mmCIF file of C-alpha atoms in Angstrom:
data_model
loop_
_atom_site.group_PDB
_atom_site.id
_atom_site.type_symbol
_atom_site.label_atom_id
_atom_site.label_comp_id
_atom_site.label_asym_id
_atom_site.label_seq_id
_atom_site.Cartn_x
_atom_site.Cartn_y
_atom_site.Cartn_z
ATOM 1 C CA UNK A 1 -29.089 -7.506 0.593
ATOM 2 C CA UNK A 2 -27.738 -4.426 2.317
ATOM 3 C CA UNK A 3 -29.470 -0.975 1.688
ATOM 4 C CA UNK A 4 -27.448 1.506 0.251
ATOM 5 C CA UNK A 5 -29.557 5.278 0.580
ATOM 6 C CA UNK A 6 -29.272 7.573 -2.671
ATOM 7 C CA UNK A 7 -26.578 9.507 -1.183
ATOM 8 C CA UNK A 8 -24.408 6.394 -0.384
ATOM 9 C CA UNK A 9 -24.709 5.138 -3.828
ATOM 10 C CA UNK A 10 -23.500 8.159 -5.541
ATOM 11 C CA UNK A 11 -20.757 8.652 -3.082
ATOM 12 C CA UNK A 12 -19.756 4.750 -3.721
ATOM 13 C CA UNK A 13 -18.521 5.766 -7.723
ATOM 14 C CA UNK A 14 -17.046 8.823 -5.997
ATOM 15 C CA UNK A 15 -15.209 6.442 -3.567
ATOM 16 C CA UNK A 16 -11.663 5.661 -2.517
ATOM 17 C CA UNK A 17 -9.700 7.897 -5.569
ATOM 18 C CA UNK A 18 -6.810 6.502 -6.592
ATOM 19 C CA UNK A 19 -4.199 9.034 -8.006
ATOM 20 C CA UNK A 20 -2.488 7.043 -11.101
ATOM 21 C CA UNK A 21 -0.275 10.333 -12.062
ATOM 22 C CA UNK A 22 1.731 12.595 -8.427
ATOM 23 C CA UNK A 23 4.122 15.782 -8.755
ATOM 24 C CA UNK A 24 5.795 16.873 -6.122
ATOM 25 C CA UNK A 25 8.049 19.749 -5.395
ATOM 26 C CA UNK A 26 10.654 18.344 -8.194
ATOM 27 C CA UNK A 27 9.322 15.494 -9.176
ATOM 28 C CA UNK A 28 6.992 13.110 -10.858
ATOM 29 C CA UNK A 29 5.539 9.634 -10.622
ATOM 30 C CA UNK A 30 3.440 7.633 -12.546
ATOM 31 C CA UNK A 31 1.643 4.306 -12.329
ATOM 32 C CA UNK A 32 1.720 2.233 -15.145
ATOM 33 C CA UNK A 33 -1.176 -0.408 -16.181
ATOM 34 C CA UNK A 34 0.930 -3.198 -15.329
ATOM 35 C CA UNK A 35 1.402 -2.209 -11.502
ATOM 36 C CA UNK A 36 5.067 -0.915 -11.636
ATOM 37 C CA UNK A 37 5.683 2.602 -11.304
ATOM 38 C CA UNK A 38 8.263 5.428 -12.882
ATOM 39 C CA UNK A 39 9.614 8.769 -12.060
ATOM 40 C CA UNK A 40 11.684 11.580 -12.999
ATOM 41 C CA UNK A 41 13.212 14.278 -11.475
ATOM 42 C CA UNK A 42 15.244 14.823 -8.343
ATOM 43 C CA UNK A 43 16.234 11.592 -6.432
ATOM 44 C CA UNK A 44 18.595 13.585 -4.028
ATOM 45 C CA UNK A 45 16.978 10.989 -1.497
ATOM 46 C CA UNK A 46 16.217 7.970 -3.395
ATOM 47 C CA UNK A 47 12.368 9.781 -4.118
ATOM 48 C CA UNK A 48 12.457 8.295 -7.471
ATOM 49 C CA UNK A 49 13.721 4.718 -7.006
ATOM 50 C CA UNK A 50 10.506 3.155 -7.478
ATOM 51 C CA UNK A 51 11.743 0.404 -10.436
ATOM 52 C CA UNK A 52 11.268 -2.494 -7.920
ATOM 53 C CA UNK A 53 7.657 -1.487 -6.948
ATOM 54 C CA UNK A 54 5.119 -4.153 -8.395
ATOM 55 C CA UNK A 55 1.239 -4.200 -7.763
ATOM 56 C CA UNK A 56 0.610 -0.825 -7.368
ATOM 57 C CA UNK A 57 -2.931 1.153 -7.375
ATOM 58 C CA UNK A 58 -2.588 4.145 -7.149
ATOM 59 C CA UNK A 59 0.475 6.678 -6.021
ATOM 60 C CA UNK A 60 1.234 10.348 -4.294
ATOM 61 C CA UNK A 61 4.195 12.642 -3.901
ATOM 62 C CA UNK A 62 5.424 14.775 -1.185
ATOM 63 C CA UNK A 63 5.397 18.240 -2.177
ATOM 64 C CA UNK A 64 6.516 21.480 -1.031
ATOM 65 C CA UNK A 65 6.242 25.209 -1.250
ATOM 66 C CA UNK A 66 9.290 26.870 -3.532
ATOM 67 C CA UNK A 67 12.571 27.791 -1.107
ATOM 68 C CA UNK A 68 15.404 27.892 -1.417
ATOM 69 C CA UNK A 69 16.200 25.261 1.600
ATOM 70 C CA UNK A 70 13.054 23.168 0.343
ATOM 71 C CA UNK A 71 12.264 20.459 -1.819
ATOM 72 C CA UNK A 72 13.042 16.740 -0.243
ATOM 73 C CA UNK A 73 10.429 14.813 -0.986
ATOM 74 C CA UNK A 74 9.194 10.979 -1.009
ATOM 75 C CA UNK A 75 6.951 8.390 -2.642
ATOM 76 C CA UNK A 76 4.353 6.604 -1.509
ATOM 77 C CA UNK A 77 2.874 3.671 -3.203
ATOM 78 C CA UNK A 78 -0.999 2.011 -2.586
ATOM 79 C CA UNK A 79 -0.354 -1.494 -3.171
ATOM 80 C CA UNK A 80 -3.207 -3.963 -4.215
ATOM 81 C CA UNK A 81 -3.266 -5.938 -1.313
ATOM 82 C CA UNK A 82 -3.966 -2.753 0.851
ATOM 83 C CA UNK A 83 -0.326 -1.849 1.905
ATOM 84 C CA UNK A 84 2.017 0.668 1.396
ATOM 85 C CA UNK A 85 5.319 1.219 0.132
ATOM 86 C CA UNK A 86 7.664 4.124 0.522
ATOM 87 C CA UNK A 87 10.799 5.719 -0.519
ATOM 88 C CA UNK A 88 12.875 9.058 -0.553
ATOM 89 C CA UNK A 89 13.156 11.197 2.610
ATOM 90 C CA UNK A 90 12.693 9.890 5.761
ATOM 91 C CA UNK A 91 13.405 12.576 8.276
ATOM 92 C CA UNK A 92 10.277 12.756 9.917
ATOM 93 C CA UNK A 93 9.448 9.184 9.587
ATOM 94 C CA UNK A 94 7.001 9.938 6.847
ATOM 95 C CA UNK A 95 7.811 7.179 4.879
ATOM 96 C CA UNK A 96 7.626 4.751 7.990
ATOM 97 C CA UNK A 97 4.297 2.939 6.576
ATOM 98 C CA UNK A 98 5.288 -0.459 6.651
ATOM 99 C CA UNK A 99 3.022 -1.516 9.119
ATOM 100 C CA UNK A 100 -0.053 0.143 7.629
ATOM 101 C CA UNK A 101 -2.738 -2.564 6.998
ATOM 102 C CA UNK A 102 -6.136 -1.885 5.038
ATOM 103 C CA UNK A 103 -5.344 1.329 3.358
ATOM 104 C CA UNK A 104 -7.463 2.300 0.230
ATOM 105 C CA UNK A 105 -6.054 5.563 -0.640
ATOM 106 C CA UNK A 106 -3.185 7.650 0.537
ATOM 107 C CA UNK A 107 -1.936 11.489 -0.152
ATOM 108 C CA UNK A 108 1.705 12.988 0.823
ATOM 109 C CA UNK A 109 2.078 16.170 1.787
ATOM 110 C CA UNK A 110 5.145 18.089 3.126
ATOM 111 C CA UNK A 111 7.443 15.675 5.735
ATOM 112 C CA UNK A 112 4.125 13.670 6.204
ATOM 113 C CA UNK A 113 1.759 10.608 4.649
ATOM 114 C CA UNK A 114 -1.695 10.012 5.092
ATOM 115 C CA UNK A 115 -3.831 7.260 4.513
ATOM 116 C CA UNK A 116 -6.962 5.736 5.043
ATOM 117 C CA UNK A 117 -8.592 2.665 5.512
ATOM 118 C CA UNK A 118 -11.731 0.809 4.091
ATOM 119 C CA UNK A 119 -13.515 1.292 7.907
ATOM 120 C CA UNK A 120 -13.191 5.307 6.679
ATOM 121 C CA UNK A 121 -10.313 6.421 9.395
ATOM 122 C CA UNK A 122 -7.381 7.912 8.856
ATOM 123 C CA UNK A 123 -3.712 7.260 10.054
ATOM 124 C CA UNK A 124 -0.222 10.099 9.445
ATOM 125 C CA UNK A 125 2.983 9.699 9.552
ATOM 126 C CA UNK A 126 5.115 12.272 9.732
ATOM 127 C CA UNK A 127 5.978 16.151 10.879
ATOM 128 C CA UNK A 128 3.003 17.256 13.248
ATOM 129 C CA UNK A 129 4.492 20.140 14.802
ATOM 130 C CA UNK A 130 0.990 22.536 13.751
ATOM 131 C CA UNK A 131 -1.279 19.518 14.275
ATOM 132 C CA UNK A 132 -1.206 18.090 10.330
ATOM 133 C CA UNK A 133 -1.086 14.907 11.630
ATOM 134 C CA UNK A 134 -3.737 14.628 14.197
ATOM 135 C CA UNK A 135 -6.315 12.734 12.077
ATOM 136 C CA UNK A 136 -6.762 9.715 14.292
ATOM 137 C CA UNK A 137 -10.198 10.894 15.618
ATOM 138 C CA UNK A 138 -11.831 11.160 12.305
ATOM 139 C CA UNK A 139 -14.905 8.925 10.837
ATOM 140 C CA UNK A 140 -16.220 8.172 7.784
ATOM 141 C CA UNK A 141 -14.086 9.311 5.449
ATOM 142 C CA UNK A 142 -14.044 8.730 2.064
ATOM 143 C CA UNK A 143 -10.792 11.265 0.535
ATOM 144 C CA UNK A 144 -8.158 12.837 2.103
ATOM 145 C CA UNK A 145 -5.542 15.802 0.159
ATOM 146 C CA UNK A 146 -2.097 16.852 2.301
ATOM 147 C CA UNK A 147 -1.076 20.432 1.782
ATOM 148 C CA UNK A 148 2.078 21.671 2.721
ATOM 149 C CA UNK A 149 1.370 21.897 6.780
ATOM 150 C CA UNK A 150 -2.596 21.286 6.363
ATOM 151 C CA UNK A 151 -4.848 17.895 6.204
ATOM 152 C CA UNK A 152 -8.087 17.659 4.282
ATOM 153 C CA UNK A 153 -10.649 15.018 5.017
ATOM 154 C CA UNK A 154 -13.739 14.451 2.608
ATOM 155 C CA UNK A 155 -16.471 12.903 4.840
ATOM 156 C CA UNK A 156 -18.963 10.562 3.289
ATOM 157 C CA UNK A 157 -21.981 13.133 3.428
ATOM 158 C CA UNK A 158 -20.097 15.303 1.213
ATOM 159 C CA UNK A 159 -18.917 17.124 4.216
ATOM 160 C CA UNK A 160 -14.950 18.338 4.529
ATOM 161 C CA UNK A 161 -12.819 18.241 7.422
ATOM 162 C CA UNK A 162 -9.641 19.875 8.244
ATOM 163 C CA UNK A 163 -6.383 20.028 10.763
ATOM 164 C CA UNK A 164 -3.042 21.967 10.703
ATOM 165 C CA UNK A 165 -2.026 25.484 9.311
ATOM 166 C CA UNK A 166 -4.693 27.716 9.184
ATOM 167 C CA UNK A 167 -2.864 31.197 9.239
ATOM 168 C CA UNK A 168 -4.637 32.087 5.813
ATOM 169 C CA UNK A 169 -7.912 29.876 6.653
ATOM 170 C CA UNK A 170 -7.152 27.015 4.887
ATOM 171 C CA UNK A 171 -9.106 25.108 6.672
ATOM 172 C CA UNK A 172 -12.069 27.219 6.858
ATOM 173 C CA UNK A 173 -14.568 24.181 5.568
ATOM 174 C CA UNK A 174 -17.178 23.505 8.331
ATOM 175 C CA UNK A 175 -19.377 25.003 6.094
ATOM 176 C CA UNK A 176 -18.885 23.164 2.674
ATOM 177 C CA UNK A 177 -21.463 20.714 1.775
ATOM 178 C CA UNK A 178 -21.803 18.360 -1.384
ATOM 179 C CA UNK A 179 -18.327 18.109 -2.083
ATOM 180 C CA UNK A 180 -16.865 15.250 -3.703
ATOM 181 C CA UNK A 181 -12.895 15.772 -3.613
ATOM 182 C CA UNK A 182 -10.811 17.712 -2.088
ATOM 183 C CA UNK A 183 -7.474 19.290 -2.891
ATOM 184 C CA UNK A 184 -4.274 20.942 -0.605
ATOM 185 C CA UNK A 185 -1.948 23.373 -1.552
ATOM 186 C CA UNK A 186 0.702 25.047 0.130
ATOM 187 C CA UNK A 187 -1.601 27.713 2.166
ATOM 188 C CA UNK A 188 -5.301 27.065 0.111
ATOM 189 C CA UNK A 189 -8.035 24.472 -0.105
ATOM 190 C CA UNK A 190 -10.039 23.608 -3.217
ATOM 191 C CA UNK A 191 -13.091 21.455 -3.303
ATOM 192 C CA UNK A 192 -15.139 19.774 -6.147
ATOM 193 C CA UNK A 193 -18.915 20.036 -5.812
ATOM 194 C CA UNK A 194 -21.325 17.387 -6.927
ATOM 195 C CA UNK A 195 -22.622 20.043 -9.634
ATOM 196 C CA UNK A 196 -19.215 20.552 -11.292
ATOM 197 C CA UNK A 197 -18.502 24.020 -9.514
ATOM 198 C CA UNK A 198 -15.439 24.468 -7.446
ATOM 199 C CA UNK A 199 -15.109 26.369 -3.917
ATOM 200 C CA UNK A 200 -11.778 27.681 -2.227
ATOM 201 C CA UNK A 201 -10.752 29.145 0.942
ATOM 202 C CA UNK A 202 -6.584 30.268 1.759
ATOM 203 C CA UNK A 203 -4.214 32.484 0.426
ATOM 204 C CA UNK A 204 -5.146 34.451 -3.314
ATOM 205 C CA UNK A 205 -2.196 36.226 -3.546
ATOM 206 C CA UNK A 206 -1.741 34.709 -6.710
ATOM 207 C CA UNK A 207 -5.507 34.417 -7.700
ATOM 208 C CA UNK A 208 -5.071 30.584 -7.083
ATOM 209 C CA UNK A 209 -8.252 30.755 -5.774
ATOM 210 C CA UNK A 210 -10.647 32.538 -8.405
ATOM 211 C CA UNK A 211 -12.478 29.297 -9.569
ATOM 212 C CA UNK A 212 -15.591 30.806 -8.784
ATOM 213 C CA UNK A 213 -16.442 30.743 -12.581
ATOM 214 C CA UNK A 214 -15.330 27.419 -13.289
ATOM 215 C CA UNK A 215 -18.129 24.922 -14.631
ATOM 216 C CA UNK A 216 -18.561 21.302 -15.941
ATOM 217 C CA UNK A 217 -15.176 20.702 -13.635
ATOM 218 C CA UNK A 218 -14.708 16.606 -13.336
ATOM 219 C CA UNK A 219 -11.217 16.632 -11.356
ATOM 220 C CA UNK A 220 -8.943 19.090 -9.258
ATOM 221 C CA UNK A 221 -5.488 19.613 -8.942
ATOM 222 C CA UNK A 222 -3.355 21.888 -6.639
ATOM 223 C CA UNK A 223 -0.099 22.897 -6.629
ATOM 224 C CA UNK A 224 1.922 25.140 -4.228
ATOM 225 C CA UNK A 225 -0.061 28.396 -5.549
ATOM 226 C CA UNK A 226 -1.590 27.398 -8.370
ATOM 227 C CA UNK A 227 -5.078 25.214 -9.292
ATOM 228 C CA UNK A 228 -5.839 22.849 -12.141
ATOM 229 C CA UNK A 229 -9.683 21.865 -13.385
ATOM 230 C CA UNK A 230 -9.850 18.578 -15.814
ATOM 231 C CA UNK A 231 -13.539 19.594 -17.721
ATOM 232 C CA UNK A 232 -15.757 16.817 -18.822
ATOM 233 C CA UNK A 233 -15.410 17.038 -22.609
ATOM 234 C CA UNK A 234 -11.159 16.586 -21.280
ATOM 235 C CA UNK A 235 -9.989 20.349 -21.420
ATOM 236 C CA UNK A 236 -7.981 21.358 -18.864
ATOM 237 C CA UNK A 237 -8.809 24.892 -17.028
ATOM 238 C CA UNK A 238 -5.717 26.682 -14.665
ATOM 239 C CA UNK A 239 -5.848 29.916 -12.143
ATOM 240 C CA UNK A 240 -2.595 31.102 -10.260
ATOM 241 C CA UNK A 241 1.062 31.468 -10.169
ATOM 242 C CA UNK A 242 2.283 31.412 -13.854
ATOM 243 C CA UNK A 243 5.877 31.879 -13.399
ATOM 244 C CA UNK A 244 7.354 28.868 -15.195
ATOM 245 C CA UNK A 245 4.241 28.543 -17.375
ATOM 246 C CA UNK A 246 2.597 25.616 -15.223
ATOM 247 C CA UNK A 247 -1.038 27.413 -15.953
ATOM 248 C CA UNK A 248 -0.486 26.958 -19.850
ATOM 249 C CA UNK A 249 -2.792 24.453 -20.102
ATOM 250 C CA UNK A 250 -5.486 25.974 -22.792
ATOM 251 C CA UNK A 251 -4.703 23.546 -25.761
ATOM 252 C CA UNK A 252 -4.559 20.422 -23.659
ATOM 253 C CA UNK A 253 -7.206 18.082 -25.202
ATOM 254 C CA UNK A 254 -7.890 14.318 -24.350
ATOM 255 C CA UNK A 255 -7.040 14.463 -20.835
ATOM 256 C CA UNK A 256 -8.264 12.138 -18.267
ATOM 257 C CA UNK A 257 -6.413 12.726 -15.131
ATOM 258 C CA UNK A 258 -4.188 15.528 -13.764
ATOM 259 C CA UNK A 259 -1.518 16.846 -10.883
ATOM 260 C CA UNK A 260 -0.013 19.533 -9.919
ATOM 261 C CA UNK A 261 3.578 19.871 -8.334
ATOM 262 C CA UNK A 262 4.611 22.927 -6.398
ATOM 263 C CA UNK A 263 5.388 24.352 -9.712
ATOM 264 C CA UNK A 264 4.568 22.241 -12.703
ATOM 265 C CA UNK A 265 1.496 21.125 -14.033
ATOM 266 C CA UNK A 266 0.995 17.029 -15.489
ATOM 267 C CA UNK A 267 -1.798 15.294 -17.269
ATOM 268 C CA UNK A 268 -2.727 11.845 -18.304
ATOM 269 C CA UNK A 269 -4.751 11.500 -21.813
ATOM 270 C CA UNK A 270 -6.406 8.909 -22.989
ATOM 271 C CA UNK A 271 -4.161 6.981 -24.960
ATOM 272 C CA UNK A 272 -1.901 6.534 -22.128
ATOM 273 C CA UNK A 273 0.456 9.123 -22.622
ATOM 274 C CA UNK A 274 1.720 11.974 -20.256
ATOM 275 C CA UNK A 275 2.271 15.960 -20.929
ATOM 276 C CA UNK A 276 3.923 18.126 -18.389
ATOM 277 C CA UNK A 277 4.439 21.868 -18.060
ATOM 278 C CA UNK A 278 6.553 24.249 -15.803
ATOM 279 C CA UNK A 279 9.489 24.222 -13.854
ATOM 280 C CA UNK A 280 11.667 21.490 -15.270
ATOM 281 C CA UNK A 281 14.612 22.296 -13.457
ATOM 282 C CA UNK A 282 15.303 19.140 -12.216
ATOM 283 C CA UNK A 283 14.197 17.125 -15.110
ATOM 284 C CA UNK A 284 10.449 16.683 -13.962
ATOM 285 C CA UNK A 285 8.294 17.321 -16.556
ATOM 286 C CA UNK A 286 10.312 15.055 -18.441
ATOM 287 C CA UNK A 287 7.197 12.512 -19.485
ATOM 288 C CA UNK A 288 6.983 12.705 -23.150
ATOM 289 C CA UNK A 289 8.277 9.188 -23.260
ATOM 290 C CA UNK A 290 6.231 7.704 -20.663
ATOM 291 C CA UNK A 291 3.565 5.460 -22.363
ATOM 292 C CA UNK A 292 0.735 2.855 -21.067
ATOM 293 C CA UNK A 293 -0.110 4.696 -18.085
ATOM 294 C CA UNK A 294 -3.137 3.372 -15.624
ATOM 295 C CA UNK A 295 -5.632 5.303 -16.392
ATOM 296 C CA UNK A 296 -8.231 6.344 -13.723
ATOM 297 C CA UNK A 297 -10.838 4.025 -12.662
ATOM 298 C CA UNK A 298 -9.999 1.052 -14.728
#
């Protein structure tokens, strides 16, 4: 029988997240507990055709910053037999995963996938024009989060890992330790410690990253500049840009999972069900109908 240290034990609950609720930019997906998947919102470019998908794990959403020339966006689907599926916008070849083989978790940031692979590397697809995309020499990784032009990798010894944008210092990790996920938004980082605390480096123009107070924190969320804490007893916590009310989270109860699009705020409860706040321009926080969602880690 193999050993398997303290620290590699712990990490092995912690391991390979898979994301069963994804908002992007203008829209949102969810994986349901029979394997399909459904969205709403903007499908300018297809984003949201997803009704054909079957034996998914676990899903992500390309999201973006708010402009005015933004907000294309794709899909990407973890399949159960380790592949990937993809739809929406293609113009950087960031849905161009067919060919990926062993992949046990995957993220989507702006123009760009990522995913990686049971050995603990890390392949991208996509725009790499400030270096998002140049993952191929890292090890031992066990998460990864795409923000809008910056990568994230959580390394097994609770380590974190970053390439791309770092004109606000973004990726100003090196020195993070016992972290156990990671989150990207459009120009700041958040990590989860193995005490519940929460750490951020980037842009606080919009206090997205005052989560210095923040305790008994069990998940993270980030959207474009805002942050999202799921708390153990299934309270949601938010810090940020409150424009279209995607921080009014106080009197969620029951939840069990949550995401954060550039501008709206999602989470998963208990029973299955889906609530949504913010911008719902485009129809995206329409999920009050959505029912028997996959809940995470079952």
């Amino acid at each position: 029988m193999d050993y398997i240290s303290p620290e590699e034990s712990v990490l092995k609950v912690k391991r390979w997240p898979k994301d069963t609720i994804a908002a992007g930019r203008r829209h949102t997906v969810g994986l349901k507990s029979d394997g399909t998947v459904t969205a709403v919102g903007d499908n300018k470019y297809g984003q949201c055709d997803v009704s054909g998908w079957r034996d998914i794990v676990a899903v992500a959403a390309g999201n973006v910053h708010m402009a005015t020339n933004t907000g294309n966006a794709h899909i990407i689907g973890l399949k159960s037999d380790s592949t990937v599926a993809a739809v929406g916008w293609n113009k950087h070849d960031q849905c161009d995963v067919n060919d990926w083989r062993d992949i046990v978790a995957v993220a989507a940031g702006w123009r760009r996938t990522i995913g990686f692979k049971s050995d603990g590397t890390v392949v991208a697809v996509g725009r790499n024009n400030e270096g998002e995309c140049n993952v191929s020499s890292w090890h031992d990784i066990v998460a990864v989060a795409a923000g809008d032009w910056h990568t994230i990798g959580l390394k097994l010894d609770g380590t974190v890992t970053a390439v791309g944008n770092n004109r606000y210092r973004q990726c100003n990790v090196s020195g993070w330790c016992d972290i156990v996920a990671v989150a990207a938004g459009y120009l700041h980082t958040i990590g989860l410690k193995s005490d519940g605390t929460v750490t951020a480096v980037g842009l606080n123009k919009h206090d997205q990253c005052d989560v210095s107070g923040w305790r008994g924190i069990v998940a993270i969320a980030v959207g474009s500049n805002h942050t999202i804490g799921l708390k153990s007893d299934g309270t949601v916590v938010a810090v940020g840009w409150n424009e279209y009310g995607q921080c009014n989270v106080s009197d969620w109860r029951d939840i069990v999972a949550i995401a954060a699009g550039c501008a709206h705020t999602v989470g998963l409860k208990s029973d299955g069900t889906v609530v949504a706040v913010g911008d719902n321009e485009y129809g995206q926080c329409d999920v009050s109908g959505w029912r028997g969602m996959q809940l995470p880690g079952n």
